[in-house]
Short mmCIF file of N, CA and C in Angstrom, two decimals:
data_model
loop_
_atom_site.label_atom_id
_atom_site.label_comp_id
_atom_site.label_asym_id
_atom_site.label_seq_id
_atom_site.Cartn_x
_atom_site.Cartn_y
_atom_site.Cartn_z
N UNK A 1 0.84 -1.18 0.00
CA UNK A 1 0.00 0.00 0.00
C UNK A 1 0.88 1.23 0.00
N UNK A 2 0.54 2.47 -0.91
CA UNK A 2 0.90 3.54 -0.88
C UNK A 2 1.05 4.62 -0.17
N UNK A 3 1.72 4.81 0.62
CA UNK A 3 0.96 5.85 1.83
C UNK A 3 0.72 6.80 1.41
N UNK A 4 1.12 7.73 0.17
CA UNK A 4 0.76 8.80 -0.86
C UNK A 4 -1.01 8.52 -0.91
N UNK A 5 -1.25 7.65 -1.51
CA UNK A 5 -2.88 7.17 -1.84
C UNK A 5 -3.55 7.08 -0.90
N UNK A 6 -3.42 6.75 0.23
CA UNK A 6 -3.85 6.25 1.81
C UNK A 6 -4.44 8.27 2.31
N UNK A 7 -2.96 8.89 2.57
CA UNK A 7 -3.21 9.83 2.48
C UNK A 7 -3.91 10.99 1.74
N UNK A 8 -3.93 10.67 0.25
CA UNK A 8 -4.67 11.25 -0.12
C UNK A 8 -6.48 11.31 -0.15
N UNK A 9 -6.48 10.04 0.15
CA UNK A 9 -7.62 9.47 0.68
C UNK A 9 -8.27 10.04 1.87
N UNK A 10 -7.64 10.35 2.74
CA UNK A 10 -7.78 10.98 3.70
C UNK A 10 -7.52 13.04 3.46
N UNK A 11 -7.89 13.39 2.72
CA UNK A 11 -7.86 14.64 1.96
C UNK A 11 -6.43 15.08 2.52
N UNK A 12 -5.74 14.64 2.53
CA UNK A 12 -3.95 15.28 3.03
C UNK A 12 -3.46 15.70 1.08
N UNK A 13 -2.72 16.71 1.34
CA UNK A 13 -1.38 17.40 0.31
C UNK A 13 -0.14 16.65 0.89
N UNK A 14 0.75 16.17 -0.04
CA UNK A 14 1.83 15.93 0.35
C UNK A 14 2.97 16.53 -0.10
N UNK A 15 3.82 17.45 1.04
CA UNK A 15 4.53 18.12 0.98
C UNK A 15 5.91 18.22 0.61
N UNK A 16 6.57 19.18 0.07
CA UNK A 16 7.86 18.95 -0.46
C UNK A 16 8.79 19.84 0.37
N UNK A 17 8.59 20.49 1.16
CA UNK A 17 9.53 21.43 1.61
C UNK A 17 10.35 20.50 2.40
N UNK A 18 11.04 20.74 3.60
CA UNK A 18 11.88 20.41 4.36
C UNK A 18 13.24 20.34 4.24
N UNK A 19 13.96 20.04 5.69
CA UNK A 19 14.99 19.60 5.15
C UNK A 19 15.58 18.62 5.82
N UNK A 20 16.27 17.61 5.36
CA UNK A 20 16.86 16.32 5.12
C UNK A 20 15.48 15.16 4.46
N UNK A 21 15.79 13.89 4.66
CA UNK A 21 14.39 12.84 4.14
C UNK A 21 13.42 13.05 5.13
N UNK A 22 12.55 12.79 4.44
CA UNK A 22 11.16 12.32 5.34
C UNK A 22 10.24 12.86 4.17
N UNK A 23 8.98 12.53 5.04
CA UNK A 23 7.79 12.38 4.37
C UNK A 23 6.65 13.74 5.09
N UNK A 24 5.82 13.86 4.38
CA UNK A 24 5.21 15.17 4.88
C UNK A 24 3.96 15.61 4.21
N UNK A 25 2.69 16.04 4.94
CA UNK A 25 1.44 15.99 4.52
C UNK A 25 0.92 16.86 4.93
N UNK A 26 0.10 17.88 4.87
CA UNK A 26 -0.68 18.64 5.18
C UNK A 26 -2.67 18.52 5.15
N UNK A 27 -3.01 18.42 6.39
CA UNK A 27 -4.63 17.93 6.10
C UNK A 27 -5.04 19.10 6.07
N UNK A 28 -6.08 19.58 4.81
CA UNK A 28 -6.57 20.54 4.92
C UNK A 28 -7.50 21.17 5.69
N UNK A 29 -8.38 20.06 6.24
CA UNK A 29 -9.76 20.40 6.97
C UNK A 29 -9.25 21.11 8.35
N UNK A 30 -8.30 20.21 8.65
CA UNK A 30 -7.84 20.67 10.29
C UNK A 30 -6.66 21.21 10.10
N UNK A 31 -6.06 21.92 9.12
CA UNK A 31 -5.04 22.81 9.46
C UNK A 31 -3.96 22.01 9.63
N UNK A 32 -4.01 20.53 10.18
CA UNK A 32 -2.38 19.68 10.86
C UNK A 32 -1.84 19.33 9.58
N UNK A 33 -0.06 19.16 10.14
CA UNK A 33 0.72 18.47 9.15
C UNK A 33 1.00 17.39 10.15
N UNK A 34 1.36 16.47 9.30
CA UNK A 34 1.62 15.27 9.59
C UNK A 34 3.19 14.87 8.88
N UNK A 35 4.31 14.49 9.72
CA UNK A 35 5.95 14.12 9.22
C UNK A 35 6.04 13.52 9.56
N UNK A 36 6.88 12.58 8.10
CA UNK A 36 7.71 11.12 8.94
C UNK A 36 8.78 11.37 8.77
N UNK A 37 10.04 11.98 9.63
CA UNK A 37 11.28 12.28 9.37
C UNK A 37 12.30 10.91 10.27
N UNK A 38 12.45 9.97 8.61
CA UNK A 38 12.90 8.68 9.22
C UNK A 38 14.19 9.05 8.19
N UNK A 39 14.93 7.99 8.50
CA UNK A 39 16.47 8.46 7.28
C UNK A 39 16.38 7.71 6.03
N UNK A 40 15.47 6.28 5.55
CA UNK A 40 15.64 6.82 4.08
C UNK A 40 13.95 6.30 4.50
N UNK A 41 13.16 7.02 3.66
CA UNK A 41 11.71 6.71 4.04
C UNK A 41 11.50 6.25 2.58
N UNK A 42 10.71 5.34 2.77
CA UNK A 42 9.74 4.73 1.68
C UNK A 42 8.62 4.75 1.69
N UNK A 43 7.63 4.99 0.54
CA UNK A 43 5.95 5.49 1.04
C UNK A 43 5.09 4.38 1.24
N UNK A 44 5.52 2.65 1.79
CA UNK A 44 4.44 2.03 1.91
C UNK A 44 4.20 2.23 3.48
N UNK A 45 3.46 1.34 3.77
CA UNK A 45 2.53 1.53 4.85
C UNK A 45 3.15 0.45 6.02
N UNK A 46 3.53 1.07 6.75
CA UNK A 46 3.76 0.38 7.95
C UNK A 46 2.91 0.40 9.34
N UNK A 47 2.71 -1.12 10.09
CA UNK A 47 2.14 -0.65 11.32
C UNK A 47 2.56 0.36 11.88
N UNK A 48 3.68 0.96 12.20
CA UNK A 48 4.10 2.36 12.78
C UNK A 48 3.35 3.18 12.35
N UNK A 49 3.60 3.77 10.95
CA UNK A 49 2.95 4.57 10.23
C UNK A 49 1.33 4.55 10.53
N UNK A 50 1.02 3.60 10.33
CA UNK A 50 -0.82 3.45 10.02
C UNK A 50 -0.68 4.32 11.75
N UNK A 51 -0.50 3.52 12.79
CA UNK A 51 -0.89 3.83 14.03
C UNK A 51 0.02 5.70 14.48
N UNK A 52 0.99 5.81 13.67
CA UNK A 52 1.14 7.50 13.78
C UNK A 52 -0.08 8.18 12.97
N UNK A 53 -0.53 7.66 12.06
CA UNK A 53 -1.70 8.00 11.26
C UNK A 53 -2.93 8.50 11.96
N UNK A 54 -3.25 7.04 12.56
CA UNK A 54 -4.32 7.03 13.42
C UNK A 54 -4.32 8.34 14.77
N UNK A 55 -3.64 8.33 14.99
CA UNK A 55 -2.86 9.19 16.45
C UNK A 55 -3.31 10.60 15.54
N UNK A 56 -2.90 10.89 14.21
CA UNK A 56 -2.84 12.04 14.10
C UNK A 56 -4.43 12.47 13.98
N UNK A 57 -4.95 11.59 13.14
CA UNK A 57 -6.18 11.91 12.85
C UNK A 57 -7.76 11.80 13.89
N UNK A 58 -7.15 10.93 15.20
CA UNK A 58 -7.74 11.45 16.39
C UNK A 58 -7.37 12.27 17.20
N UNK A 59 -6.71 13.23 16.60
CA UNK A 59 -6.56 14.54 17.39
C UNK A 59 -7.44 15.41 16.58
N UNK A 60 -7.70 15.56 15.28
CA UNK A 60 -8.79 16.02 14.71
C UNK A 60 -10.56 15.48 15.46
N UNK A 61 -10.85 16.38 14.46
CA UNK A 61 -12.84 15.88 15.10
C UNK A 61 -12.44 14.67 14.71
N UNK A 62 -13.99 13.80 15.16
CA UNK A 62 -13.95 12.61 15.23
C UNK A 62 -14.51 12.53 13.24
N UNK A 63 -15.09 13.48 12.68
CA UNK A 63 -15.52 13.32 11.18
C UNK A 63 -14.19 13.38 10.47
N UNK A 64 -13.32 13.47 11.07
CA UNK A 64 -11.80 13.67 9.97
C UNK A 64 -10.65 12.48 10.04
N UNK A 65 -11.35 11.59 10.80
CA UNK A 65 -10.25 10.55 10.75
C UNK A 65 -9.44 9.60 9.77
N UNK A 66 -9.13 9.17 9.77
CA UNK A 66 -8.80 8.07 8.40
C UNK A 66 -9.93 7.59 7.72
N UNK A 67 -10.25 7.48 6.72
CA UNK A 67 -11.21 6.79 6.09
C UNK A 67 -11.45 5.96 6.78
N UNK A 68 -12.09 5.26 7.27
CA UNK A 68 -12.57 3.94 7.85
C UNK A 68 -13.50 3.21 7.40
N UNK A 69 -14.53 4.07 6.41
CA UNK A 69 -15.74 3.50 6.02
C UNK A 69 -15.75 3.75 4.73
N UNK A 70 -16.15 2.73 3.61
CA UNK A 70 -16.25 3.46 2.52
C UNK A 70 -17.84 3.11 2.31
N UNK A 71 -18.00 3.87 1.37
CA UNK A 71 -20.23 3.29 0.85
C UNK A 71 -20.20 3.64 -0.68
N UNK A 72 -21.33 2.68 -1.13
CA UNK A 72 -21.28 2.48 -2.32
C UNK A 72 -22.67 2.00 -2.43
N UNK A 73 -23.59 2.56 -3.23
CA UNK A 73 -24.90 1.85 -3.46
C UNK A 73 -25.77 2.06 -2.13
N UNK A 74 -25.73 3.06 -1.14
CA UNK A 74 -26.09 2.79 0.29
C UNK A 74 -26.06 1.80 0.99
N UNK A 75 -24.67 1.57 0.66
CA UNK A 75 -23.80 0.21 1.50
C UNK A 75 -22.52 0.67 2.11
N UNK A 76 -22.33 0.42 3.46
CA UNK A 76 -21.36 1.35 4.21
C UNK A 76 -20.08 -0.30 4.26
N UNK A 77 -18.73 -0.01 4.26
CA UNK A 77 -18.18 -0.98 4.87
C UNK A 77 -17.18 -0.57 5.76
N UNK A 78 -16.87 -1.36 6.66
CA UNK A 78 -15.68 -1.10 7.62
C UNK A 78 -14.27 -1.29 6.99
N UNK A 79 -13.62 -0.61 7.38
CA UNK A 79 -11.91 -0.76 6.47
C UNK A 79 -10.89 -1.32 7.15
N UNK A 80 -10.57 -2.15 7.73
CA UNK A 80 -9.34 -2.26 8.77
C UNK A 80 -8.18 -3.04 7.93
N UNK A 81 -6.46 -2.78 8.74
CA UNK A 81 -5.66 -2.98 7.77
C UNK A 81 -5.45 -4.08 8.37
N UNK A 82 -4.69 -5.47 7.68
CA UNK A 82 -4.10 -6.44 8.43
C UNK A 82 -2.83 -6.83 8.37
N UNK A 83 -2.41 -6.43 9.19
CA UNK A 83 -0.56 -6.58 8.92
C UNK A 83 0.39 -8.07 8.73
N UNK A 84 -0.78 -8.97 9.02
CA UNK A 84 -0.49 -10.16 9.56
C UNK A 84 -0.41 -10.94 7.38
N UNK A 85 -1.71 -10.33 7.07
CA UNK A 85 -1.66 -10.80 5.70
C UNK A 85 -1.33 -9.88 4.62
N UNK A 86 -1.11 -8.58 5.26
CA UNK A 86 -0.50 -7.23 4.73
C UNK A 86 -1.88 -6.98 3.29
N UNK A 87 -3.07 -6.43 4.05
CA UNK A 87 -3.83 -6.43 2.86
C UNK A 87 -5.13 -5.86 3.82
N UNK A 88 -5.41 -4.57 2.91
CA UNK A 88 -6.95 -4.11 3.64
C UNK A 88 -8.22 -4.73 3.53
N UNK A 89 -8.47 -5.26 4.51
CA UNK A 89 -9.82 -5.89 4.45
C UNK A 89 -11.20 -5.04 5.01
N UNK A 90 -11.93 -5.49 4.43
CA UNK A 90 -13.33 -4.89 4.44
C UNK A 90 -14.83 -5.94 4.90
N UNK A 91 -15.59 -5.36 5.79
CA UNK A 91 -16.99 -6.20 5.79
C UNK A 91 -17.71 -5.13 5.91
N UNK A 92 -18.97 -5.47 4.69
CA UNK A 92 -20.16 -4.29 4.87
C UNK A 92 -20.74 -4.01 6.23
N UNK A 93 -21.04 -3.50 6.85
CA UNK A 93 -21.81 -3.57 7.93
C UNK A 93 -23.60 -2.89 8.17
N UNK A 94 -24.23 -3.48 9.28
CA UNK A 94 -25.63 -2.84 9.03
C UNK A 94 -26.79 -3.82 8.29
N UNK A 95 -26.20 -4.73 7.96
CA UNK A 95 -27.14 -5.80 7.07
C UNK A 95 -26.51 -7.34 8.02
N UNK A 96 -27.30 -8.08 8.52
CA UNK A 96 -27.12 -9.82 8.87
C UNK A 96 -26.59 -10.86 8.16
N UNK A 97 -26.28 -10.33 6.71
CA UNK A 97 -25.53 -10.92 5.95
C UNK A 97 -23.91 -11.05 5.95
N UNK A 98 -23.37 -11.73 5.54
CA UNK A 98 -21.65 -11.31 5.78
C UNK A 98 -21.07 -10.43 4.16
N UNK A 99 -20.74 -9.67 4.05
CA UNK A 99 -19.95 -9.20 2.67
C UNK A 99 -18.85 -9.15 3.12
N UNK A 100 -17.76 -9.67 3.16
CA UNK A 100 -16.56 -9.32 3.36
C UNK A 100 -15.58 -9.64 2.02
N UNK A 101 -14.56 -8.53 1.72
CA UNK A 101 -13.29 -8.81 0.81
C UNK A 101 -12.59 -7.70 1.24
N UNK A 102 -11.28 -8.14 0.39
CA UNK A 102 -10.24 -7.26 0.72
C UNK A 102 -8.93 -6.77 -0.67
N UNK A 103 -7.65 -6.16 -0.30
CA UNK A 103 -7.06 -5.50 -1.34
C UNK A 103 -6.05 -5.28 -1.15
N UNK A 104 -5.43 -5.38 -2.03
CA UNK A 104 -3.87 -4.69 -1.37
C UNK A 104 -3.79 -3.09 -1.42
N UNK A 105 -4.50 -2.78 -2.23
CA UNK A 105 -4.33 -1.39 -2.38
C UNK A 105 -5.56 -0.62 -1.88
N UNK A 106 -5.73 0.84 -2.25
CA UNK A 106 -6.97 1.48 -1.91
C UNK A 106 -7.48 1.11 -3.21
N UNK A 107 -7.00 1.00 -4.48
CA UNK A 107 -8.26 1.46 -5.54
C UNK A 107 -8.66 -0.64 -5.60
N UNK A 108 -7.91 -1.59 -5.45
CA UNK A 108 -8.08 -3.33 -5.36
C UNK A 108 -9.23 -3.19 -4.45
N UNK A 109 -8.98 -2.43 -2.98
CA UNK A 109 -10.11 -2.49 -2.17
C UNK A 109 -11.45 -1.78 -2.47
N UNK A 110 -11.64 -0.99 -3.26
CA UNK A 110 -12.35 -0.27 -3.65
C UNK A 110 -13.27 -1.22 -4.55
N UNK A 111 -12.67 -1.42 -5.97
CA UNK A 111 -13.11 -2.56 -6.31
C UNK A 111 -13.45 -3.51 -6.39
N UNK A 112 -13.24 -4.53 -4.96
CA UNK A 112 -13.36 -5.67 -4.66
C UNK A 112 -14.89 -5.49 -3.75
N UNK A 113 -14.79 -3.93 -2.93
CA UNK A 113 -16.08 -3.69 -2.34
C UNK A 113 -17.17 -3.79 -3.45
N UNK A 114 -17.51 -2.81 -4.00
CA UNK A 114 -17.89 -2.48 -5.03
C UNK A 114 -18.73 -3.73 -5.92
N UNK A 115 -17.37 -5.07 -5.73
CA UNK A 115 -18.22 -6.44 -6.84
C UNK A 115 -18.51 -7.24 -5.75
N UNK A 116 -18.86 -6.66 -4.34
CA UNK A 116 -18.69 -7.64 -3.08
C UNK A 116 -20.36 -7.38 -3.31
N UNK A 117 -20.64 -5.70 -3.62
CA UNK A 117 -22.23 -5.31 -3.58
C UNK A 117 -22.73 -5.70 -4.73
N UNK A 118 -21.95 -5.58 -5.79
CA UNK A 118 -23.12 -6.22 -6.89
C UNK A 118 -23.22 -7.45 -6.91
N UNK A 119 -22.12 -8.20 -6.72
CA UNK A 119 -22.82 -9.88 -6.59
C UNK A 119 -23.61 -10.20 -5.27
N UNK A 120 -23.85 -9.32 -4.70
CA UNK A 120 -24.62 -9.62 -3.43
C UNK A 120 -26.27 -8.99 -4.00
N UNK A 121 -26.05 -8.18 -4.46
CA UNK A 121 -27.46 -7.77 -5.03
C UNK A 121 -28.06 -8.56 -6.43
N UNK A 122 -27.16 -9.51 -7.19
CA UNK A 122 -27.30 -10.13 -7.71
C UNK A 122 -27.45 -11.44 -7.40
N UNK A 123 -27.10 -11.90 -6.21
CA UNK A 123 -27.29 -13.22 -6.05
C UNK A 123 -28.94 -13.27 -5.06
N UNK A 124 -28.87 -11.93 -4.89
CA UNK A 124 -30.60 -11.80 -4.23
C UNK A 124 -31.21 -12.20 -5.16
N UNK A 125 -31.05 -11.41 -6.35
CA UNK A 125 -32.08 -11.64 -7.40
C UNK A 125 -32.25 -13.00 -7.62
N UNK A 126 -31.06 -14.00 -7.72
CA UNK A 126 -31.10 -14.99 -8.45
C UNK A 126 -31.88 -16.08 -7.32
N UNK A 127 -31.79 -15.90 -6.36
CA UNK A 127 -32.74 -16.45 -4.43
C UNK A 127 -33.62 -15.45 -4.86
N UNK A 128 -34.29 -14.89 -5.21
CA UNK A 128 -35.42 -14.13 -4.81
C UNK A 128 -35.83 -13.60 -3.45
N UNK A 129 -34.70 -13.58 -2.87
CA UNK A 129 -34.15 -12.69 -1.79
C UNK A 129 -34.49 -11.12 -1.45
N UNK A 130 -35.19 -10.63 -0.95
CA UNK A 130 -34.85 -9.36 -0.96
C UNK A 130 -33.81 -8.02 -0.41
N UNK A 131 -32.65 -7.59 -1.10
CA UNK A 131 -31.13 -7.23 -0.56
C UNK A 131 -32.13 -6.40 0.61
N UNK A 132 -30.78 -7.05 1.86
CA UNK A 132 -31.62 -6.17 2.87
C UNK A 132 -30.78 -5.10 3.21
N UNK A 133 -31.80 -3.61 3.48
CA UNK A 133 -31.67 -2.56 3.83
C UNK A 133 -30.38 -2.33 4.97
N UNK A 134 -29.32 -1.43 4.88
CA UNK A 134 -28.20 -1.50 5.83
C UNK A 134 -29.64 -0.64 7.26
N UNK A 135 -30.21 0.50 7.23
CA UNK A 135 -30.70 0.85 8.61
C UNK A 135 -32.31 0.86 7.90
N UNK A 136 -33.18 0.27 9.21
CA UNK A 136 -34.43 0.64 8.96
C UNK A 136 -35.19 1.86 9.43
N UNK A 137 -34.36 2.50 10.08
CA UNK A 137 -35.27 3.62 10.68
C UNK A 137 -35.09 3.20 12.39
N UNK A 138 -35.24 2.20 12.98
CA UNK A 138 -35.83 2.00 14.18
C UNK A 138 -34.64 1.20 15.11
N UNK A 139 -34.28 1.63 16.33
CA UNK A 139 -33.34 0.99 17.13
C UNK A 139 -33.69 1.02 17.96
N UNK A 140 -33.40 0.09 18.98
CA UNK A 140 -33.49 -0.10 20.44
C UNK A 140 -32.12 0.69 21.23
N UNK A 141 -32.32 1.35 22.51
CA UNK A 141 -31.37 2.30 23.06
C UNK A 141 -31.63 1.95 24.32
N UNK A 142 -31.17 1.48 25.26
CA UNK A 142 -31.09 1.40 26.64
C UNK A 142 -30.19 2.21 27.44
N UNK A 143 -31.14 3.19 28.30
CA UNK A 143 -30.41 3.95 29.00
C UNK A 143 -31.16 3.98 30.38
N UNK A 144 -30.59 5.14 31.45
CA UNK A 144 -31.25 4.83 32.82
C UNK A 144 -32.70 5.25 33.19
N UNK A 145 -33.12 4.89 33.93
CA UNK A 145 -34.67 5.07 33.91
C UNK A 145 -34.80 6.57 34.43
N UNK A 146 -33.95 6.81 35.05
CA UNK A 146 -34.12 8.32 35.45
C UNK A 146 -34.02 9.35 33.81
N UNK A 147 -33.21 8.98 33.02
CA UNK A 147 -32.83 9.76 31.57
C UNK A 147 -34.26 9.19 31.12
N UNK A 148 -34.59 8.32 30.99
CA UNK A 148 -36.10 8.33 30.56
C UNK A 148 -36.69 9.23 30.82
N UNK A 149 -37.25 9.24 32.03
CA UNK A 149 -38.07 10.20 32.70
C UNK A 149 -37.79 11.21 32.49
N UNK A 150 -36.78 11.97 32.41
CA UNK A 150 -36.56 13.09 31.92
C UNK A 150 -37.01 13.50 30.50
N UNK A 151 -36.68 12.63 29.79
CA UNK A 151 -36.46 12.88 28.25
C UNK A 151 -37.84 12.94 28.10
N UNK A 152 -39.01 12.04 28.63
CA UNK A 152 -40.31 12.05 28.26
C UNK A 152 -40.88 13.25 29.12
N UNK A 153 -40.71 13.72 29.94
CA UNK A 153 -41.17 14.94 30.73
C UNK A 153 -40.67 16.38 29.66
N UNK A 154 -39.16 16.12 29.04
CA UNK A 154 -38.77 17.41 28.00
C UNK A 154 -39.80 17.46 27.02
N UNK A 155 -40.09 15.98 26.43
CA UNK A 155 -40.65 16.06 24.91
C UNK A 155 -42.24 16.32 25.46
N UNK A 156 -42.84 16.29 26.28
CA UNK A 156 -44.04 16.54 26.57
C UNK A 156 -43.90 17.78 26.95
N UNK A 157 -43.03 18.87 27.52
CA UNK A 157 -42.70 20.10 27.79
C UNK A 157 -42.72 21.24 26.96
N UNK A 158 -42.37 20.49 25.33
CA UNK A 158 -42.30 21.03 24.17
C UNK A 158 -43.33 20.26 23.04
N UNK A 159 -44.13 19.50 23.62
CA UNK A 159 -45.74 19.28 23.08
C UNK A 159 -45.02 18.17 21.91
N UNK A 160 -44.40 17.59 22.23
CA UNK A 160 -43.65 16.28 21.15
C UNK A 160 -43.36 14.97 21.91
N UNK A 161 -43.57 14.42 20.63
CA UNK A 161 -43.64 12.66 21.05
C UNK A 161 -41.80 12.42 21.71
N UNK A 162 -41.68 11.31 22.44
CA UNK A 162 -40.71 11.45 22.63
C UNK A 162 -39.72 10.80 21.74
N UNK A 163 -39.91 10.31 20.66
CA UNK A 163 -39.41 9.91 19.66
C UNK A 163 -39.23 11.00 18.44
N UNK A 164 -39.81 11.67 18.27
CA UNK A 164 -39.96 12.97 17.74
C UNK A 164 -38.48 14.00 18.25
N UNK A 165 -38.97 13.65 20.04
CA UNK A 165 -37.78 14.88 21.03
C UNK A 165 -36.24 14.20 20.75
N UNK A 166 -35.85 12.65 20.50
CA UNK A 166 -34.76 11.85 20.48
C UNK A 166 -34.13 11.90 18.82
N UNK A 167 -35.38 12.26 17.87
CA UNK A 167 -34.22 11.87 17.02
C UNK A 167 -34.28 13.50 16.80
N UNK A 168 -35.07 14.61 17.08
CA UNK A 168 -34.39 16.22 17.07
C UNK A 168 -32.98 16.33 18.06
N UNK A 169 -32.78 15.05 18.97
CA UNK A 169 -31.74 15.56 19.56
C UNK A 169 -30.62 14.76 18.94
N UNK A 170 -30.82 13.82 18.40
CA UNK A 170 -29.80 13.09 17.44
C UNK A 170 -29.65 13.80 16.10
N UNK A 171 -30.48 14.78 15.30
CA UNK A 171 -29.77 15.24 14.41
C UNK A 171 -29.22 16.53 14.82
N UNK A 172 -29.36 17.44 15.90
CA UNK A 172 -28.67 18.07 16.43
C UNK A 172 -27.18 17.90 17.05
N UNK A 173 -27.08 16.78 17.48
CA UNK A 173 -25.67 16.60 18.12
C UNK A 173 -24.83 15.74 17.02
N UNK A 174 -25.47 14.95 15.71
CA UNK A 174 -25.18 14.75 14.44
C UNK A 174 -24.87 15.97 13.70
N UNK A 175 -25.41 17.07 13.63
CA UNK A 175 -25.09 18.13 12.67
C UNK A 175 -23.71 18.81 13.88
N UNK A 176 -23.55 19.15 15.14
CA UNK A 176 -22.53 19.25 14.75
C UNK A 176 -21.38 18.59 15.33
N UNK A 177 -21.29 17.59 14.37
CA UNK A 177 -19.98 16.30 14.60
C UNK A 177 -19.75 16.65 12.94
N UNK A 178 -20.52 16.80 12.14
CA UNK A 178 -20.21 16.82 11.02
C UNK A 178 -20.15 18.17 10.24
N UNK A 179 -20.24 19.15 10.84
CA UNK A 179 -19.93 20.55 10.69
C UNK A 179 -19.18 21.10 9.84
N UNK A 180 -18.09 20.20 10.39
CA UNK A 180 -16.51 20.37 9.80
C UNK A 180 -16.03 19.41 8.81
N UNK A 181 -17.07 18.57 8.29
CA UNK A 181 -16.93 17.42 7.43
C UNK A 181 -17.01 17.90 6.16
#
């Protein structure tokens, strides 16, 4: 894997100034640079690297991190790297089904997602299956009975269901996580 591509993926510029070797990126959203000033650097991807990666990009909001998810078709998948078989693997998530493949690269992984969803939406067809939906609308949330009580005393305070009051407060504290996205 490229760490040029990785990074760019992650909206980073990669920089030329400095001085002696190393490597060097600038993320635009959050203003950080990111350096690998090693003595002869090469741009693949090392556990070091990935996990200085990671480090950098949870110091940003939590919407700016490494890619982690890609979606395609309103199909979300998880991205994790595996050092063990040196190859990014992927499983859709949100659906009871399994989709999983993987890549050596970003654009292998990309593609491999990508024919992970159409033969999955194709092999519905061919089962007369119907591809199931990654979210339906409806979740179960367990919290304390006292936050209950509250929450149903607010949404009746402001003449709303309390399902009505939960997801105005979920796209509120959703809008701003993603503000800066």
């Amino acid at each position: 894997m490229d760490l040029s591509a990785l990074m760019a993926q992650c909206a980073c510029l990669k920089g030329q100034g400095g001085r002696g070797s190393g490597i060097r990126f600038f993320h635009e959203r959050s203003g950080r640079i990111l350096a690998f000033d090693e003595p002869h650097p090469e741009m693949n991807c090392t556990r070091t690297r990935l996990s200085w990666c990671d480090n950098f990009f949870g110091k940003s909001e939590s919407t700016q991190r490494i890619k982690q998810m890609m979606e395609y078709k309103g199909y979300h998948a998880e991205i994790k790297y595996s050092d063990e078989d040196r190859l990014f693997v992927g499983q859709v998530v949100g659906v009871s089904d399994t989709l999983a493949f993987h890549g050596a690269s970003v654009s292998e992984l990309e593609e491999m997602f990508h024919q992970s969803i159409d033969n999955y939406l194709e092999l519905c067809r061919e089962f007369g299956k119907t591809p199931e939906k990654e979210y339906k609308g409806r979740f179960n949330v367990r919290i304390p009975a006292a936050l209950h009580r509250t929450a149903v005393l607010c949404a009746k305070q402001r003449e709303m269901s309390l399902n009505d009051f939960v997801t105005r407060a979920l796209e509120e504290e959703c809008a701003k996580l993603t503000a800066g996205a």
